[in-house]
Amino acid sequence: MPTTRPRSGHSARIASSELTPQSVWLRRREFVLAGLAAGLLPGVLRAAPDGAGLSYTRNARYGAGETPNSYEDITTYNNFYEFGTGKEDPARRAGRFRPAPWSLRIEGEADRTGVFALEDILRPHPLEERVYRLRCVEAWSMVVPWVGFPLADLLRRFAPTSRAKYVAFTTAAIPEQMPGLAYRVLDWPYVEGLRIDEAMHPLAFVATGLYGQPLPNQNGAPLRLVLPWKYGFKSIKSIVAIRFTATQPPTSWNRAAPREYGFYANVNPAVDHPRWSQARERRIGAGVFGARRPTLAFNGYAEEVASLYAGMDLRRHF
Ligand code: MTE
């Protein structure tokens, strides 16, 4: 949780290879094979093994060169304060959350605004799988095989006007389904924002699934952002509204603690959090010896995104 120090020693708890469901283990093996084939077969259509999953193509460009965390790690060690502040609260307490039926409100500086059913939002977008690193501001990290589509492809459909300089996102706030809303840890609903060029960047992704399955509630069903070069708190979950704005929108963590959490929140080993170092991180599930590793500038995506911030003082715009 961003207001406190990360708990240490968690990686010792996840000696979870034995706990990994067999179907997931089989998928991990498939991953290795897919990784080997990726150079030869970019964009092979792959359906999830049990038939209940999503149909998607694998985008070989975003393989992260790393083994994904287990399904177990990704779905039981979460930050989703609307369900509580403990890492295991979202998995335990999101069962009552209903991600369907769902609609998305599109507002602000765009030609096409209104309320759209989720099915209409999703229909035109072919799904792809991208394996991205996820780096939380608390200094832990994971590798996640997301399924979804580029955020730019969604935003363009609403024809933002030339006045749209930023995009603001809002999470659902349904007290009967989200028990964490009873605690004023944040000013609900959770809100986030991006500069429009960040939102339109090819790495910015809308996830509707992971490991070939629809997103579990605790990971932000039915749709969330994934911004792999930024601290995880920018990757807002369970989105109900998107607003195009002329001015920089407020964001939840920046509003709660402006000296600790900036608007940009780009992963940066050279700029420490006021209460802990960002120079290194702890990879969840990597065992006692593999866990600690150096943090990479822009979480390893500098080549793709650094130009977005050319000329900016990244200590001031942290
Ligand atoms: N979105 C909402 N609505 N509420 C949250 O508490 N937590 C953020 C982000 N999105 C959060 C959120 C943080 S701090 C992180 S690190 C990521 O979600 C975690 O995503 P994951 O649980 O799928 O790994």
XYZ file of C-alpha atoms and ligand atoms in Angstrom:
342
model
C 0.000 0.000 0.000
C 1.483 3.277 -1.061
C 1.249 5.017 2.336
C 3.307 2.477 4.215
C 6.546 0.617 3.726
C 6.236 -2.556 1.699
C 6.114 -5.628 3.866
C 9.322 -7.548 3.706
C 9.735 -11.288 3.468
C 6.637 -11.816 1.382
C 8.541 -13.653 -1.289
C 9.286 -16.401 1.213
C 5.524 -17.007 1.493
C 5.246 -17.636 -2.235
C 7.012 -20.912 -2.567
C 3.854 -21.541 -4.525
C 4.913 -23.791 -7.384
C 3.106 -26.596 -5.542
C -0.007 -24.432 -5.226
C -0.162 -23.475 -8.896
C -3.240 -25.114 -10.458
C -2.271 -27.666 -13.065
C -4.079 -25.858 -15.874
C -1.990 -22.782 -15.135
C 1.187 -24.781 -14.892
C 0.400 -26.247 -18.301
C -0.145 -22.739 -19.611
C 3.229 -21.681 -18.285
C 4.800 -24.506 -20.224
C 2.858 -23.347 -23.262
C 4.346 -19.929 -22.657
C 7.845 -21.210 -22.885
C 6.989 -22.954 -26.144
C 5.170 -19.874 -27.420
C 8.210 -17.813 -26.471
C 10.427 -20.072 -28.535
C 8.048 -19.898 -31.466
C 7.397 -16.178 -31.117
C 10.183 -15.048 -33.412
C 8.901 -17.333 -36.158
C 5.195 -17.037 -35.604
C 4.211 -13.529 -34.562
C 0.477 -13.291 -34.164
C -0.562 -16.924 -34.065
C -4.170 -17.151 -32.954
C -4.327 -18.844 -29.583
C -7.427 -19.680 -27.600
C -7.307 -20.491 -23.912
C -6.958 -24.226 -23.270
C -10.256 -24.855 -21.475
C -12.393 -23.186 -24.136
C -13.934 -20.796 -21.605
C -11.238 -18.230 -22.147
C -10.676 -15.367 -24.534
C -9.539 -15.570 -28.158
C -6.509 -13.470 -28.818
C -3.295 -13.236 -30.756
C 0.034 -13.167 -29.017
C 1.955 -9.958 -29.633
C 5.520 -11.215 -29.818
C 6.884 -7.673 -29.555
C 5.915 -7.496 -25.917
C 7.351 -10.620 -24.419
C 9.283 -8.830 -21.668
C 11.919 -11.565 -22.041
C 10.890 -12.837 -18.653
C 8.821 -15.658 -17.218
C 5.369 -14.464 -16.160
C 4.388 -14.745 -12.525
C 2.008 -17.562 -11.695
C -1.741 -17.005 -11.999
C -1.829 -17.508 -8.243
C 0.650 -14.664 -7.565
C -1.086 -12.272 -9.956
C -4.566 -12.883 -8.563
C -3.896 -13.120 -4.821
C -1.335 -10.371 -4.206
C -3.156 -7.198 -5.232
C -3.692 -3.537 -4.591
C -7.360 -2.588 -4.978
C -8.225 -0.412 -2.004
C -11.939 -0.438 -2.820
C -11.798 -3.969 -1.366
C -9.407 -3.251 1.501
C -5.786 -2.254 2.003
C -4.312 -5.734 2.595
C -2.670 -7.520 -0.322
C -5.026 -10.478 0.071
C -8.191 -8.431 0.656
C -9.125 -7.969 -3.020
C -9.042 -11.720 -3.761
C -10.977 -12.467 -0.571
C -13.492 -9.647 -0.677
C -14.244 -8.975 -4.358
C -16.622 -11.939 -4.767
C -19.726 -9.773 -4.509
C -18.502 -7.350 -7.164
C -20.540 -7.550 -10.400
C -18.560 -6.563 -13.522
C -21.618 -7.208 -15.735
C -23.749 -5.558 -16.938
C -21.308 -2.662 -17.313
C -21.238 0.647 -19.139
C -18.660 3.305 -19.807
C -19.389 7.054 -19.756
C -17.398 9.089 -22.284
C -17.311 12.809 -21.531
C -15.609 16.103 -22.240
C -13.589 17.290 -25.223
C -14.636 14.747 -27.835
C -17.120 14.652 -30.707
C -18.619 11.352 -29.611
C -19.671 11.304 -25.970
C -22.342 9.414 -24.051
C -22.925 6.191 -22.173
C -21.926 3.007 -24.003
C -22.606 -0.623 -23.077
C -19.412 -2.570 -22.454
C -20.220 -4.938 -25.339
C -20.301 -1.976 -27.746
C -17.053 -0.652 -26.290
C -15.268 -3.984 -26.744
C -16.770 -5.318 -30.003
C -14.445 -3.694 -32.583
C -11.220 -4.512 -30.753
C -9.301 -7.683 -31.592
C -7.651 -8.949 -28.403
C -3.928 -9.509 -28.092
C -1.699 -10.827 -25.356
C 1.199 -8.728 -24.090
C 3.580 -9.762 -21.360
C 4.452 -6.607 -19.417
C 6.456 -5.928 -16.281
C 4.378 -4.311 -13.514
C 6.313 -2.188 -10.981
C 4.399 -0.981 -7.935
C 5.494 2.256 -6.255
C 5.890 0.153 -3.080
C 8.980 -1.464 -4.725
C 7.607 -4.890 -5.608
C 7.181 -6.117 -9.169
C 5.621 -8.869 -11.261
C 5.416 -9.980 -14.877
C 1.865 -10.323 -16.193
C 0.485 -11.819 -19.438
C -2.349 -9.357 -20.053
C -5.023 -9.731 -22.733
C -6.541 -6.572 -24.183
C -6.027 -3.893 -26.824
C -4.244 -0.557 -27.265
C -5.796 2.354 -25.356
C -5.224 4.619 -28.386
C -7.552 2.467 -30.513
C -10.340 2.948 -27.978
C -9.808 6.686 -27.466
C -9.689 7.475 -31.189
C -13.219 6.132 -31.638
C -14.566 9.060 -29.617
C -12.826 11.652 -31.825
C -11.161 13.818 -29.159
C -11.079 17.508 -30.133
C -7.908 19.612 -30.387
C -8.693 20.922 -26.869
C -8.257 17.428 -25.387
C -4.813 17.665 -23.760
C -5.422 15.104 -21.001
C -7.575 12.036 -20.346
C -9.141 11.357 -16.935
C -10.338 7.936 -15.759
C -12.714 6.983 -12.942
C -13.187 3.650 -11.131
C -16.592 2.310 -10.072
C -17.670 3.114 -6.512
C -20.453 0.747 -5.429
C -20.495 0.561 -1.618
C -22.640 -2.607 -1.438
C -20.116 -4.467 -3.588
C -16.847 -2.797 -2.564
C -16.384 -3.024 1.215
C -13.205 -0.913 1.223
C -15.232 2.177 0.299
C -16.404 2.292 3.935
C -12.883 3.472 4.863
C -11.811 6.934 3.767
C -8.238 5.908 2.915
C -8.743 7.749 -0.364
C -11.301 10.223 -1.572
C -13.528 7.839 -3.582
C -14.030 7.224 -6.423
C -10.432 6.388 -7.423
C -9.400 8.673 -10.274
C -6.371 8.754 -12.545
C -5.157 10.722 -15.541
C -2.680 10.880 -18.398
C -1.456 13.475 -20.819
C -3.112 12.702 -24.155
C 0.186 11.769 -25.840
C 0.880 9.277 -23.027
C -2.608 7.830 -23.415
C -2.104 7.499 -27.182
C 1.298 5.824 -26.828
C 1.353 2.295 -28.306
C 2.412 0.769 -24.946
C -0.685 2.092 -23.139
C -3.049 -0.857 -22.937
C -6.606 -1.656 -21.886
C -6.703 -5.096 -20.243
C -9.831 -7.218 -20.214
C -8.077 -10.447 -19.285
C -4.950 -12.172 -18.056
C -3.553 -15.638 -18.663
C -6.119 -15.959 -21.459
C -9.071 -15.629 -19.055
C -11.388 -12.683 -18.379
C -9.959 -10.361 -15.693
C -10.744 -11.528 -12.162
C -12.557 -8.904 -10.083
C -9.483 -8.291 -7.928
C -7.424 -7.366 -11.000
C -9.902 -4.749 -12.197
C -12.746 -6.432 -14.081
C -14.189 -5.792 -16.548
C -11.531 -3.406 -17.878
C -8.506 -1.524 -16.549
C -5.489 0.371 -17.778
C -1.999 -1.104 -17.963
C 0.810 1.469 -18.257
C 3.956 -0.604 -17.845
C 6.451 2.298 -17.722
C 4.630 3.945 -14.803
C 4.160 2.950 -11.177
C 1.233 0.574 -10.819
C -1.107 3.089 -9.204
C -1.564 4.798 -12.609
C -3.057 1.543 -13.964
C -6.586 2.268 -12.781
C -9.007 -0.630 -12.406
C -12.714 -1.246 -13.137
C -13.151 1.916 -15.209
C -16.619 3.488 -15.483
C -15.790 6.883 -17.023
C -13.307 8.470 -19.413
C -13.178 12.254 -19.750
C -11.130 14.249 -22.263
C -9.981 17.502 -20.625
C -8.117 20.695 -21.501
C -6.363 20.845 -18.116
C -4.489 18.306 -15.978
C -7.044 16.247 -14.021
C -6.689 15.398 -10.309
C -5.416 11.906 -9.459
C -6.211 9.990 -6.272
C -2.728 9.359 -4.864
C -1.447 12.777 -5.834
C -4.397 14.363 -4.043
C -3.850 12.160 -0.961
C -0.076 12.771 -0.657
C 1.233 15.226 -3.263
C 4.814 15.154 -2.000
C 4.930 11.361 -2.340
C 2.996 10.635 -5.538
C 3.286 12.807 -8.632
C 1.017 13.070 -11.640
C 3.545 11.396 -13.960
C 4.715 8.524 -11.728
C 7.193 7.198 -14.276
C 9.280 4.361 -12.848
C 12.582 6.011 -11.972
C 15.367 4.379 -9.931
C 17.048 7.785 -9.529
C 14.147 9.460 -7.726
C 13.397 7.903 -4.355
C 10.051 7.919 -2.655
C 10.406 10.234 0.373
C 10.092 7.178 2.659
C 11.979 4.477 0.739
C 14.495 3.919 -2.068
C 13.310 3.161 -5.577
C 16.752 1.954 -6.709
C 15.851 -1.701 -6.271
C 12.719 -3.798 -6.326
C 11.473 -7.150 -5.103
C 10.130 -9.545 -7.744
C 7.185 -11.421 -6.275
C 7.520 -15.185 -6.563
C 11.190 -15.140 -7.575
C 12.387 -16.980 -4.491
C 14.787 -15.790 -1.848
C 17.757 -15.334 -4.186
C 16.079 -14.006 -7.341
C 13.815 -11.531 -5.646
C 15.948 -8.395 -5.259
C 16.924 -6.671 -8.485
C 17.737 -3.188 -9.768
C 14.836 -1.010 -10.854
C 15.007 -0.062 -14.543
C 14.406 3.456 -15.879
C 10.814 3.606 -17.139
C 10.611 -0.007 -15.930
C 12.731 -1.113 -18.888
C 10.623 0.675 -21.530
C 12.827 3.787 -21.859
C 13.599 3.209 -25.513
C 9.911 3.403 -26.312
C 8.687 6.149 -23.985
C 11.583 8.411 -22.911
C 10.934 10.802 -25.808
C 7.520 11.639 -24.305
C 9.400 13.438 -21.523
C 12.208 15.085 -23.515
C 13.234 18.350 -21.894
C 11.274 17.711 -18.688
C 12.913 17.729 -15.260
C 11.869 14.283 -14.052
C 12.770 15.143 -10.443
C 10.240 17.930 -10.455
C 7.659 16.120 -12.594
C 7.951 12.841 -10.667
N -7.163 0.979 -9.167
C -8.106 1.227 -8.246
N -9.328 1.593 -8.637
N -7.860 1.091 -6.902
C -6.632 0.752 -6.442
O -6.448 0.658 -5.200
N -4.307 0.169 -6.997
C -3.243 0.482 -7.967
C -3.597 -0.022 -9.367
N -4.964 0.317 -9.714
C -5.590 0.500 -7.380
C -5.916 0.602 -8.765
C -1.939 -0.054 -7.564
S -1.153 0.748 -6.268
C -1.335 -1.085 -8.230
S 0.275 -1.556 -7.874
C -2.059 -1.851 -9.273
O -3.405 -1.435 -9.424
C -2.052 -3.323 -8.886
O -2.631 -4.100 -9.891
P -2.805 -5.661 -9.614
O -3.462 -5.831 -8.283
O -3.632 -6.205 -10.735
O -1.404 -6.237 -9.597
